[in-house]
Each structure stands twice: as structure tokens, then as C-alpha cells.
Tab-separated table of C-alpha atoms in Angstrom:
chain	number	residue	atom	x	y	z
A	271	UNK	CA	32.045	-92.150	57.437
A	272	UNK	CA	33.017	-92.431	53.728
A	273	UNK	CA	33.168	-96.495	52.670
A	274	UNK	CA	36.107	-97.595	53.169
A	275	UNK	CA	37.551	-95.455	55.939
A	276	UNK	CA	38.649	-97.149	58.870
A	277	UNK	CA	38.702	-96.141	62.336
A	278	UNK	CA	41.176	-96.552	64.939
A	279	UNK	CA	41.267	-98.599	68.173
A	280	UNK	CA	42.516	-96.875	71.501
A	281	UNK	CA	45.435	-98.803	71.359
A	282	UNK	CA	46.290	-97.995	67.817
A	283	UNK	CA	44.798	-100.897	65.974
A	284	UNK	CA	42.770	-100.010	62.720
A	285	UNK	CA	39.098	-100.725	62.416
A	286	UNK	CA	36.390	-100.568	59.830
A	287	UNK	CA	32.876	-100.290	59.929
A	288	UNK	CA	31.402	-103.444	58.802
A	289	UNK	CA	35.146	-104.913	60.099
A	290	UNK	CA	35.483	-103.679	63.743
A	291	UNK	CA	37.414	-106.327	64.331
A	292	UNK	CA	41.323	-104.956	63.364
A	293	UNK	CA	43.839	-106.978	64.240
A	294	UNK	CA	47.683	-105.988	65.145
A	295	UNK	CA	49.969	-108.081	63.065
A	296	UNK	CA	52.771	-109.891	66.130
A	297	UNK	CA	49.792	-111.122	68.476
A	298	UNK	CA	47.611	-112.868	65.137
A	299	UNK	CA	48.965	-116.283	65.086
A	300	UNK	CA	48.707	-117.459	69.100
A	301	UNK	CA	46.206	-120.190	69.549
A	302	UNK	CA	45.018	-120.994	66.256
A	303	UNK	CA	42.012	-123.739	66.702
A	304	UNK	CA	41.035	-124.064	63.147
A	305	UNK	CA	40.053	-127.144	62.323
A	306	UNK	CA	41.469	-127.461	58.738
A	307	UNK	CA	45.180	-126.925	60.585
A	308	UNK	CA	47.843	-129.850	60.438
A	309	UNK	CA	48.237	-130.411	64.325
A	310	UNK	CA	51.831	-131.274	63.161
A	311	UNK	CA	51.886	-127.586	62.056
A	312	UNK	CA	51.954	-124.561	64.717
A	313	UNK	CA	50.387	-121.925	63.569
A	314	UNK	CA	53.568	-119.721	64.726
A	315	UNK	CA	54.942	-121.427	61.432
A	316	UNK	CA	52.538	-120.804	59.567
A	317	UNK	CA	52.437	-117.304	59.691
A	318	UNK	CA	56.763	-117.100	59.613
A	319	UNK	CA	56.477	-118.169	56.434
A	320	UNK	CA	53.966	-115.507	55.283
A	321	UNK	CA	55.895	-112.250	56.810
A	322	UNK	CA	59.348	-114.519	54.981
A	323	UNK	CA	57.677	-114.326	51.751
A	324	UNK	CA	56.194	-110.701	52.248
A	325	UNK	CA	59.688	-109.530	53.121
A	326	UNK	CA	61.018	-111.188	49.654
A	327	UNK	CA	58.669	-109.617	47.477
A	328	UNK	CA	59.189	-106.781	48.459
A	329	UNK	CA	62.544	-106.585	48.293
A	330	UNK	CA	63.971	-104.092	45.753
A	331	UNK	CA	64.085	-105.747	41.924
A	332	UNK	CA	63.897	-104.980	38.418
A	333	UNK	CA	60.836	-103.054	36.798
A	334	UNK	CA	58.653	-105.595	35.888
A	335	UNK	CA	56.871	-105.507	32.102
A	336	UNK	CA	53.658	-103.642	32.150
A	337	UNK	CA	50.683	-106.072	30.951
A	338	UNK	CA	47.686	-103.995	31.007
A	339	UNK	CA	47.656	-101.713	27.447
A	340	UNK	CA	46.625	-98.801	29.823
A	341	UNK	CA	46.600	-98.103	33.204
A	342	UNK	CA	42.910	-97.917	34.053
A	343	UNK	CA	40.063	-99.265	34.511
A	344	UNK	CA	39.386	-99.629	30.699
A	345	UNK	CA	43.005	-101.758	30.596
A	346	UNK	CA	42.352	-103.739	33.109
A	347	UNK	CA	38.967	-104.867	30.939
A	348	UNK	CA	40.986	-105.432	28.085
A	349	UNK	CA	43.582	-107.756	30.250
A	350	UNK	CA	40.512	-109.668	32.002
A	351	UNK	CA	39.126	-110.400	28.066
A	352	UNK	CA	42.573	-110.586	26.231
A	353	UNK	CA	44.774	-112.612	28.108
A	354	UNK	CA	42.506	-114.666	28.910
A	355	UNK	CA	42.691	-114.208	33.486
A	356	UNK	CA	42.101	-117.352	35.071
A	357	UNK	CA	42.819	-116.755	38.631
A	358	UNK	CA	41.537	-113.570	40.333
A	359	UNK	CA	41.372	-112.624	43.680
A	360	UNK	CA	39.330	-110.259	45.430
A	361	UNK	CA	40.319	-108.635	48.426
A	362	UNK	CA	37.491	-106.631	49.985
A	363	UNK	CA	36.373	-104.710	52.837
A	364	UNK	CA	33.693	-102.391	54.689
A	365	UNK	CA	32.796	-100.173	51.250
A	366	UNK	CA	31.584	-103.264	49.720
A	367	UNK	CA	28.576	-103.648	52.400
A	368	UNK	CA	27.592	-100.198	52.783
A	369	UNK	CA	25.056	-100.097	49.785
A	370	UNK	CA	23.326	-103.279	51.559
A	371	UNK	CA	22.254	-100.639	54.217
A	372	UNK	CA	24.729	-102.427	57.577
A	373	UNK	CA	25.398	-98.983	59.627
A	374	UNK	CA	28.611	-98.033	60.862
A	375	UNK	CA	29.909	-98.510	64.172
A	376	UNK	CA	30.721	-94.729	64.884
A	377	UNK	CA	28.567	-92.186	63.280
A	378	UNK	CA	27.127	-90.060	66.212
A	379	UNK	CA	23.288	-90.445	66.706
A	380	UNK	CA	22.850	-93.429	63.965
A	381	UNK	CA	26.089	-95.797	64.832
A	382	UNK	CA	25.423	-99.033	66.765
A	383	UNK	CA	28.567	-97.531	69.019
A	384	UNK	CA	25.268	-94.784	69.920
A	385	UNK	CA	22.881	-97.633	70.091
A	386	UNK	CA	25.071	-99.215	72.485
A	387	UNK	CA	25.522	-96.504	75.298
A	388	UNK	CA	22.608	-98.245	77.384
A	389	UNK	CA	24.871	-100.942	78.389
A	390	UNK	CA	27.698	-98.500	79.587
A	391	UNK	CA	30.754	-100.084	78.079
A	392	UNK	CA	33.947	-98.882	79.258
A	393	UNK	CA	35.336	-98.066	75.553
A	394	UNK	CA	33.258	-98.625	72.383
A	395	UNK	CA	35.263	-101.678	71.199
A	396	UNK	CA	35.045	-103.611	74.372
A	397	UNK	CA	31.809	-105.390	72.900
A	398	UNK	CA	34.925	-106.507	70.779
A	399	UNK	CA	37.289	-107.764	73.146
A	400	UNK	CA	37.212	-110.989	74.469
A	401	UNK	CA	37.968	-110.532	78.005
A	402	UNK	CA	34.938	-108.374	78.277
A	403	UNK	CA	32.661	-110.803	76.290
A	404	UNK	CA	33.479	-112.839	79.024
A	405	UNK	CA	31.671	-111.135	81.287
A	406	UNK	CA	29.295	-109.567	79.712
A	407	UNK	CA	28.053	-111.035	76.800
A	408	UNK	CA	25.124	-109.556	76.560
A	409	UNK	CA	25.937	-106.419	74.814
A	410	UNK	CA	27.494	-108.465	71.766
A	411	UNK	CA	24.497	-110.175	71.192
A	412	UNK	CA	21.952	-107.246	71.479
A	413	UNK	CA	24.561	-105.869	69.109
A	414	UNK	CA	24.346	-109.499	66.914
A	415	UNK	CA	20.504	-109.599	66.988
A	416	UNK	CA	21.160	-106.035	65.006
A	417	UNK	CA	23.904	-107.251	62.602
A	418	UNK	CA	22.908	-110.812	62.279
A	419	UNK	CA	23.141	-112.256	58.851
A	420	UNK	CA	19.788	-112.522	57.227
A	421	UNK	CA	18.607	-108.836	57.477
A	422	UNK	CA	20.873	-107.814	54.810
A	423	UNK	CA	20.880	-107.853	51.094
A	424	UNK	CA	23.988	-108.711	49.045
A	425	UNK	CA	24.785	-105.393	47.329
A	426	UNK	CA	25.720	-105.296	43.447
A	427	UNK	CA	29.871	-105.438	44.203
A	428	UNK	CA	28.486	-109.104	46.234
A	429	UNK	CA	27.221	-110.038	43.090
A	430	UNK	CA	29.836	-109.528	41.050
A	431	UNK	CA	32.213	-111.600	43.186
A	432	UNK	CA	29.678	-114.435	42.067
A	433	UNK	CA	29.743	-113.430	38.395
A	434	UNK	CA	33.369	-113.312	38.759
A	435	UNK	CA	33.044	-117.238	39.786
A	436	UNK	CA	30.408	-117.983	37.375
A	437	UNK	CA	32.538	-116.777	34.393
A	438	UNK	CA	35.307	-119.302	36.032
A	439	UNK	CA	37.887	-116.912	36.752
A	440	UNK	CA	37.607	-116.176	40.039
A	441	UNK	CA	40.114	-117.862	42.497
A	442	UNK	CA	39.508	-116.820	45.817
A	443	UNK	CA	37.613	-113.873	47.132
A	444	UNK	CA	39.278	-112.753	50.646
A	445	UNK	CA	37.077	-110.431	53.407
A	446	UNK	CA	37.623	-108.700	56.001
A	447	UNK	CA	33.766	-108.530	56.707
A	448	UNK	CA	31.667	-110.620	59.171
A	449	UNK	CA	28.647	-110.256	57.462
A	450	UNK	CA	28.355	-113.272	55.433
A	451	UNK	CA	27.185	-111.500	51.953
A	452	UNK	CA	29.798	-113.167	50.246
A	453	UNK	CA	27.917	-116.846	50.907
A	454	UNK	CA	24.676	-114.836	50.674
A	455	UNK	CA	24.903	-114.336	46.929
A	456	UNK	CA	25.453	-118.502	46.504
A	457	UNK	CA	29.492	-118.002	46.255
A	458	UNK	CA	30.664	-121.419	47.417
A	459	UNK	CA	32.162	-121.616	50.815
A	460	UNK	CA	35.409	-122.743	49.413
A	461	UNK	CA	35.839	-119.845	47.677
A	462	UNK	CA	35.830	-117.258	50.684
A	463	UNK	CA	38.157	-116.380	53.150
A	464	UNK	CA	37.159	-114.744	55.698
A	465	UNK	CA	39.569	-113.125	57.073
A	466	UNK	CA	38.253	-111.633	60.341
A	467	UNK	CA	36.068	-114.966	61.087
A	468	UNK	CA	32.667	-115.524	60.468
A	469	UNK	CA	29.165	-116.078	62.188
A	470	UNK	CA	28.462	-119.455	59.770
A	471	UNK	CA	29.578	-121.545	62.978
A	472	UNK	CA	30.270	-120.951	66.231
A	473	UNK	CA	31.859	-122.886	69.618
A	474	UNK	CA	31.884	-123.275	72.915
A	475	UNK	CA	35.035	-121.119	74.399
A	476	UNK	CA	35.941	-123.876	76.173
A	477	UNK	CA	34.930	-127.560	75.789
A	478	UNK	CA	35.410	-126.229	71.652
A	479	UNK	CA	31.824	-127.654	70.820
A	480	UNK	CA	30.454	-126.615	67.834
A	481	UNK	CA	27.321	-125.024	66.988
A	482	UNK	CA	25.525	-124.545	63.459
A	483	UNK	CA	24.516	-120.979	62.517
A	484	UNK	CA	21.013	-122.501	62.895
A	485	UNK	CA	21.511	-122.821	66.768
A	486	UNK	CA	22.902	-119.875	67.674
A	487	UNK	CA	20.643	-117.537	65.293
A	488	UNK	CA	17.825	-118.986	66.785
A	489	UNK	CA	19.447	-118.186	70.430
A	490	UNK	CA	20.165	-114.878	69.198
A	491	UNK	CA	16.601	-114.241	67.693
A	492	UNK	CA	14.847	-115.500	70.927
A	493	UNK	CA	17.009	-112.498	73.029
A	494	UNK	CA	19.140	-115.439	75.334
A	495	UNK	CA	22.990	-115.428	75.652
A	496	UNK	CA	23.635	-118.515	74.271
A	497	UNK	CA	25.311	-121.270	76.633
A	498	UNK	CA	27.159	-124.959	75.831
A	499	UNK	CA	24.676	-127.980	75.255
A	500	UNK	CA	27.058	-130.322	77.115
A	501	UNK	CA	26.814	-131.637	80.409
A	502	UNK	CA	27.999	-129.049	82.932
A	503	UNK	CA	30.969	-131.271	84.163
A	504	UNK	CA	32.742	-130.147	81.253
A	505	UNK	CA	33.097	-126.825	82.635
A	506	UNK	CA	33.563	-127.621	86.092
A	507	UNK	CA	37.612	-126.839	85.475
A	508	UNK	CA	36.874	-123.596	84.219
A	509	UNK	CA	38.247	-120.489	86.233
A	510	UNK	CA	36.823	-118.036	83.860
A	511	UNK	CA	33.164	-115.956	84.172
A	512	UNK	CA	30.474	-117.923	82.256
A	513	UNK	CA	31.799	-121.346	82.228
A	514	UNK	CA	30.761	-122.647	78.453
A	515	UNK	CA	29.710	-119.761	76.485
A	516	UNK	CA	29.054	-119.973	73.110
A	517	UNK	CA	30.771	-117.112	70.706
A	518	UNK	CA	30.537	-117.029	67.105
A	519	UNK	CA	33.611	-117.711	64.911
A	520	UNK	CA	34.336	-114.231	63.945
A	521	UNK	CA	37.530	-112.632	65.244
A	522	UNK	CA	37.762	-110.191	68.846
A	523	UNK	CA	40.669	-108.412	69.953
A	524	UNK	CA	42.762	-110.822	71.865
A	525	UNK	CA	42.064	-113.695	69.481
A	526	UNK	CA	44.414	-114.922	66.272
A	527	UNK	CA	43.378	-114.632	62.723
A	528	UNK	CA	41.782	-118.282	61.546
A	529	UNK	CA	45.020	-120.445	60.139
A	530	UNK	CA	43.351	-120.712	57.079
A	531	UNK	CA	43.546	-116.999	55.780
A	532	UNK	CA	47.627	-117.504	56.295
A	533	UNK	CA	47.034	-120.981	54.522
A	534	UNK	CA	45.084	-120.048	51.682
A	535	UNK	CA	47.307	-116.877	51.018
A	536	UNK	CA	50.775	-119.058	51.123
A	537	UNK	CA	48.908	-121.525	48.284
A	538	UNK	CA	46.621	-118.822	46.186
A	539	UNK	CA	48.841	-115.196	45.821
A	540	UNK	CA	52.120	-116.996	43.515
A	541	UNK	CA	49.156	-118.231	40.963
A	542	UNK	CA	47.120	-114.846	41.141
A	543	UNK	CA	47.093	-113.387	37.763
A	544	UNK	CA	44.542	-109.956	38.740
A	545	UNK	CA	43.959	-108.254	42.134
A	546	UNK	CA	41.094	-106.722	42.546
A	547	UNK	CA	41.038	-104.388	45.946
A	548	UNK	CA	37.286	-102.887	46.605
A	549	UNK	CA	36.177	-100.746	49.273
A	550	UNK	CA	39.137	-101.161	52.039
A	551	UNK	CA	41.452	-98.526	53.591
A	552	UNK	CA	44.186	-101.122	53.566
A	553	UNK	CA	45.319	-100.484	56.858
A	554	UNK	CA	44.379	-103.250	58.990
A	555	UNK	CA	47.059	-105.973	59.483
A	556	UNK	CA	47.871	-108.193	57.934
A	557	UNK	CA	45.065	-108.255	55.940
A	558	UNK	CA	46.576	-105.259	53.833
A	559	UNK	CA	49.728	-106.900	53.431
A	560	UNK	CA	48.165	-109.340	50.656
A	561	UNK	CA	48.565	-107.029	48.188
A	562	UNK	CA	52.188	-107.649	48.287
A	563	UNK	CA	52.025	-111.132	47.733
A	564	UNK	CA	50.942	-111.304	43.933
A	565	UNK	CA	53.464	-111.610	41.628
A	566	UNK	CA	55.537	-108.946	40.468
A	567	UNK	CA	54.022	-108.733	37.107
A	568	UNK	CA	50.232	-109.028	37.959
A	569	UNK	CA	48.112	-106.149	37.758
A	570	UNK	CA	46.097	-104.454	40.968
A	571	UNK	CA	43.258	-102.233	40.745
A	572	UNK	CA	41.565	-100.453	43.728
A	573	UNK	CA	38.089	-99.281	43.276
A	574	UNK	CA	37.051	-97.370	46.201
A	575	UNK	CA	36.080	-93.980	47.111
A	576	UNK	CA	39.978	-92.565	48.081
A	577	UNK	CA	42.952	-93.693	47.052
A	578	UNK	CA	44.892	-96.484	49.547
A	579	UNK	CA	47.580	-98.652	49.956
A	580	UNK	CA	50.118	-96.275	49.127
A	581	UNK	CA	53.777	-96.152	51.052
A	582	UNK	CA	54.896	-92.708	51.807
A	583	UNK	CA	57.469	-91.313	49.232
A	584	UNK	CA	60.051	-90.997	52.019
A	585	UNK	CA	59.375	-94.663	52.403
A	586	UNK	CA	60.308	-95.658	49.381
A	587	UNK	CA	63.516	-93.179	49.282
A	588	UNK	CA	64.673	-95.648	52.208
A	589	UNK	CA	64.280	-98.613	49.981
A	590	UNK	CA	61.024	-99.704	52.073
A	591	UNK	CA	59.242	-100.772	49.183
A	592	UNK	CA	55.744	-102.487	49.066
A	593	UNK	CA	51.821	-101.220	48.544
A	594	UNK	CA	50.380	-99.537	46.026
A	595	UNK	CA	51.582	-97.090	43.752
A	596	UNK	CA	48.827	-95.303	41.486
A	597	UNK	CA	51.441	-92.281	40.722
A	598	UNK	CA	55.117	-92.383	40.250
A	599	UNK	CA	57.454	-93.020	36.798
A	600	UNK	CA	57.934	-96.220	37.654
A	601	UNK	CA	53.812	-97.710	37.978
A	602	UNK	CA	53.760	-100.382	35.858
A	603	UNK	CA	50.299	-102.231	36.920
A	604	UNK	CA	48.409	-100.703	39.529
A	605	UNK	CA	45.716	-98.709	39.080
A	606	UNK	CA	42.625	-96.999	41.126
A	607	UNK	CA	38.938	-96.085	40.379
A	608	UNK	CA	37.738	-93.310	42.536
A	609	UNK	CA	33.895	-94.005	43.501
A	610	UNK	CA	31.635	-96.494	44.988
A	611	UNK	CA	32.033	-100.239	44.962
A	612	UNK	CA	28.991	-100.701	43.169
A	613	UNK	CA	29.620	-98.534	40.694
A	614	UNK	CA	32.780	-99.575	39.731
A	615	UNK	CA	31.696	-102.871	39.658
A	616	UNK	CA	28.822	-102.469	36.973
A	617	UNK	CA	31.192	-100.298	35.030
A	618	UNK	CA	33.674	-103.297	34.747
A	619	UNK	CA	31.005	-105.553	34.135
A	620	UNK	CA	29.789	-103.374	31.479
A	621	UNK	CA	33.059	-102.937	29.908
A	622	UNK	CA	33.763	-106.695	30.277
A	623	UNK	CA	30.096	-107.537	28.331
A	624	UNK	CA	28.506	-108.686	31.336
A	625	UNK	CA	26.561	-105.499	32.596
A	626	UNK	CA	23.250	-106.527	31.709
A	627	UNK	CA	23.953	-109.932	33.480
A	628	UNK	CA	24.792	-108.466	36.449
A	629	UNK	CA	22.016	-106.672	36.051
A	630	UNK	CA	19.613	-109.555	35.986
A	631	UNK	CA	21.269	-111.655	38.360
A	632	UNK	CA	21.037	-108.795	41.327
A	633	UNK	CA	16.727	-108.189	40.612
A	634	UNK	CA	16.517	-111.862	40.615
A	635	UNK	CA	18.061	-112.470	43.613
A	636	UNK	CA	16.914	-109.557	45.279
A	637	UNK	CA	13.175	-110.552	44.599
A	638	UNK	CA	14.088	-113.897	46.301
A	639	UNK	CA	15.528	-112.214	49.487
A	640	UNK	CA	12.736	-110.003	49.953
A	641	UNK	CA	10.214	-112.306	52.167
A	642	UNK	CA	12.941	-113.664	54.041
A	643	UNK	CA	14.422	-110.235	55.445
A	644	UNK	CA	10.762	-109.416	56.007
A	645	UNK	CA	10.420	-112.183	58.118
A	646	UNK	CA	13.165	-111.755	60.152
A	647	UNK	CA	12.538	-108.031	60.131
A	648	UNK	CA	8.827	-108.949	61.636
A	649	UNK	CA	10.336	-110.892	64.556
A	650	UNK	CA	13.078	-108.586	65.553
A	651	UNK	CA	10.023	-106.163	65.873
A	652	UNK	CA	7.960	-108.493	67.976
A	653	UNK	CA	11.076	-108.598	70.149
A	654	UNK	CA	11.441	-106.131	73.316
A	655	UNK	CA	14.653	-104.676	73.279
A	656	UNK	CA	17.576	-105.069	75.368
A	657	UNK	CA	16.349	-102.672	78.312
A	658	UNK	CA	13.147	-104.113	78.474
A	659	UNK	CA	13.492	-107.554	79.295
């Protein structure tokens, strides 16, 4: 699978494979526990507001001016340096992680799907779904052990998100990936969403306890299913298989999108003055609905390995407007970069002066990593695996 492609779920709903977790857009906003909601606020509201705004800019209007002096990767440099930008956001999926050597979830032989077959799932993407967690959680976390964060290296596109934040004009960089390489690289927390959840905390399913990612890892690393610390009364009133199970906060099927990504997105997209889109198939909803939400005027450039985003000619005849649109008369700012993330990456860097920075920054860090994925490398190899214990 090329970075950036996305699979499909039985059902219809759009994966990726870093991001198996695609989410269809009506069922997203039930049962919202995020702790940074307003309990005055449902997060049915929430959301209403985002698909409101959506609708309106989209909505047929004038051609906006075109801002960047040429519509590639080269303009978009000169815009960055020129005007000065001040507020960029990142939207980024699967194709950024796939340099950092995480496998895909379907490739025959090599995918973790393959690696998986021992525990006879009854679909691939059960390990996925909540209702089967449940009751078997035991193939997610032989799955997690694999995955976990820690074992990974940030890959050059990571980095640049940080450069991007160093140089002070990043504004929020939003994932669709549950790998944590984002924080890896030393972005700050509050500058990541992430979008599909995240194993930086986890909680009890249902007494809502938290757990660190200390905890759990070390639950994870020692091969046991990882159960609530609190007294077993608290679970008494549970009808459910495995009364206090502990699940990290990343997003199943069957769950809702955290309130923050429709939070963040109602406050950050009216100030965003670039969009950069790397490595995502922009098919997954609503994730790939942000793209509509910048302003009118602000440029958008894909880098990726095929083009994406694009509504279907027909589409717009019908006055459907909205996504990308690399190719017609009327493109006034978007623009895409066939290749890998990394690569388009250092070639912006290099373009914007900071190539050699980048550079530096990734062998430094990189040298730091090293005995820390070797240790956790070590003890996954000490560990028997899941059909031998």
C-alpha cells in the first residue's frame, strides 16, 4: 500500500494504515467524555455547529484573489517568507509515519491484519470495534505491544511539524494517527489534535478512571490485559463482559470523535492563514472535511504521493462545491506535490532556508532515540508471544 491510501471497512467506512480507526460522520458526536467539554455543552451541539459552518463555506461565492505568486510548491515558499504566515495548520495522516518503519494493517504476509490470524477474528477490523474489545481484549493488546509508542522514530515530515512551531508559525497540527510521533519530536501537547484519540492516557470503560501512559505501557509490556485499580464494587453494576477494563484513549468503531477535535476546529480554521495536507487520502470523515473550513482566500497544499481531496467534476456541475481543486480555470490557491512526505518536507524546508536545520535537528534527535527503542526492542524480544503464554 502506497502512503496515504486508505482502505475500506466492510461497512463502507474508510481506513488508513497507521489510522485504522475511520470514522462515519452521523454516529461521531454520541457520548463525548472528554474532559476539556463544558458539561453545559452536548457534544450533539458541538458538532451542529461544525457541519453549519462546513455547509456555509462551501456554499457557492465569488472567486477569491489568488495570494500565492505561483501555484506550487515554490509559491507557497515565497507566501510562508513574504507575507509573513503566522498561523498554519497541518493536517496529516498515515504517509507521514510510513518512513518511521509502523507496517500497514493489510499487506498480505507482512500486515499486522496477517500477524493477527492466530487469534481468529471474525473480520480484520474487529480488533477495532468496541463491542469485540469487550470480549476479547486480548488481540488489541498483542496488537498494542506491536504498535506501542516508543518503538518508533519520528520521521523527517514529524520534524518539520516541530520546526514549523519552533519558527512560531505553526498553529495547530491535526492527526489522524495514533502513534504519538507528533509529541515524540517535543511538539507541545497543546499543539496536537489528535483526531482519532491517542494512547498518552487511557480509562477505565466504566468507572472512567484514568490511567497514565506509564501504567498501561507497563501492562502492555509485561503481556497482561490491563484491568481497573479500583475496588471491584465499582463494577458490580456492570452487565457488560470484563467489568472495568482499561482501553486506551484512541478512537474504535462505535465510539465518537474526542469533543476537542470539533472544538479546536470551530476556534483555529477562521484564523488559519496556510494549510498544509501531508500524506492522507482525505477520505475519512470528518476528518477530511477540515479542509473546507479555512478561509476562502488561504492557500492549501497537499504533498503526498497521489493527488486527493478532489470533488468529482459532475459534482461541482451540481453546485456541490467543496475539496480540493489542483486543476480547473478557476484554482486560485491550492496546490499538490506528488511524492513522499519526507521529501516534500525537506524540499520546503530547503526552499524556506531551513533545510540544513531540519537536517540537524532529525540526526540529533535520532541519536537520542536510539538506546531507548533498543531497550524496548530488547524486552519485546525477551517476551513470548501471544500463543505461547
Amino acid at each position: 500500500m502506497k502512503p496515504g491510501d486508505a482502505d475500506t471497512k466492510e461497512n463502507g467506512c474508510p481506513i488508513s494504515p497507521t489510522d485504522p480507526v475511520g470514522m462515519a460522520g452521523k454516529s461521531l458526536v454520541e457520548n463525548s467524555t472528554d474532559d476539556e467539554q463544558d458539561p453545559e455543552s452536548s457534544c450533539d451541539d458541538i458538532a451542529t455547529k461544525y457541519y453549519e459552518k462546513l455547509w456555509h463555506a462551501t456554499d457557492g461565492e465569488e472567486k477569491p484573489e489568488q495570494r500565492l505568486q505561483s501555484l506550487d510548491i515554490d509559491g507557497v515558499a515565497s507566501y510562508i517568507l513574504d507575507r509573513p504566515c503566522k498561523n498554519i495548520i497541518v493536517l496529516s495522516g498515515a504517509g507521514i509515519s510510513t518512513a518511521a518503519g509502523i507496517p500497514d494493517f493489510r499487506s498480505p504476509g507482512s500486515g499486522l491484519y496477517h500477524q493477527l490470524e492466530k487469534y481468529n477474528l471474525p473480520h480484520p477490523e474487529a480488533i477495532f470495534e468496541i463491542d469485540y474489545f469487550r470480549e476479547n481484549p486480548k488481540a488489541f493488546y498483542e496488537l498494542a505491544r506491536q504498535l506501542y509508542p516508543g518503538r518508533f522514530k519520528p520521521t523527517l515530515c514529524h520534524y518539520f511539524l516541530r520546526l514549523l512551531h519552533e519558527k512560531e508559525v505553526l498553529l495547530r497540527s491535526y492527526t489522524q494517527n495514533i502513534d504519538m510521533l507528533e509529541r515524540r519530536t517535543g511538539l507541545p501537547g497543546e499543539k496536537i489534535v489528535e483526531a482519532h484519540g491517542t494512547f498518552h492516557s487511557s480509562h477505565c470503560l466504566d468507572c472512567h478512571k484514568e490511567f497514565t501512559i506509564e501504567w498501561i505501557k507497563e501492562k502492555v509490556f509485561a503481556g497482561e490485559t490491563p484491568f481497573c485499580t479500583e475496588p471491584s464494587e465499582k463494577h458490580e453494576d456492570v452487565l457488560l463482559p470484563n467489568p472495568g477494563l482499561v482501553k486506551p484513549d484512541i478512537v474504535f468503531f462505535g465510539e465518537s470523535l474526542p469533543s476537542k477535535f470539533f472544538q479546536r476546529a470551530e476556534e483555529d480554521f477562521p484564523q488559519c492563514d496556510l494549510l498544509i495536507i501531508l500524506g492522507t487520502s482525505l477520505v475519512v470523515q470528518p476528518f477530511s472535511t477540515l479542509v473546507d473550513r479555512v478561509p476562502p482566500t488561504t492557500p492549501r497544499i497537499l504533498i503526498n504521493n497521489q493527488r486527493a481531496g478532489q470533488v468529482h467534476p459532475f459534482m461541482r456541475m451540481l453546485g456541490i462545491g467543496g475539496g480540493l481543486d489542483y486543476e480547473s480555470e478557476d484554482n486560485v490557491r491550492d496546490v499538490f506535490w506528488e511524492g513522499s512526505c519526507d521529501d516534500g518536507c525537506q524540499l520546503l524546508a530547503d526552499l524556506l532556508g531551513w533545510g540544513d536545520e531540519l537536517k540537524s535537528l532529525v540526526a540529533s534527535e535520532h541519536e537520542t532515540l536510539e538506546s531507548e527503542i533498543d531497550d524496548i526492542t530488547a524486552k519485546l524480544a525477551a517476551m513470548p508471544s501471544g500463543d505461547e503464554k
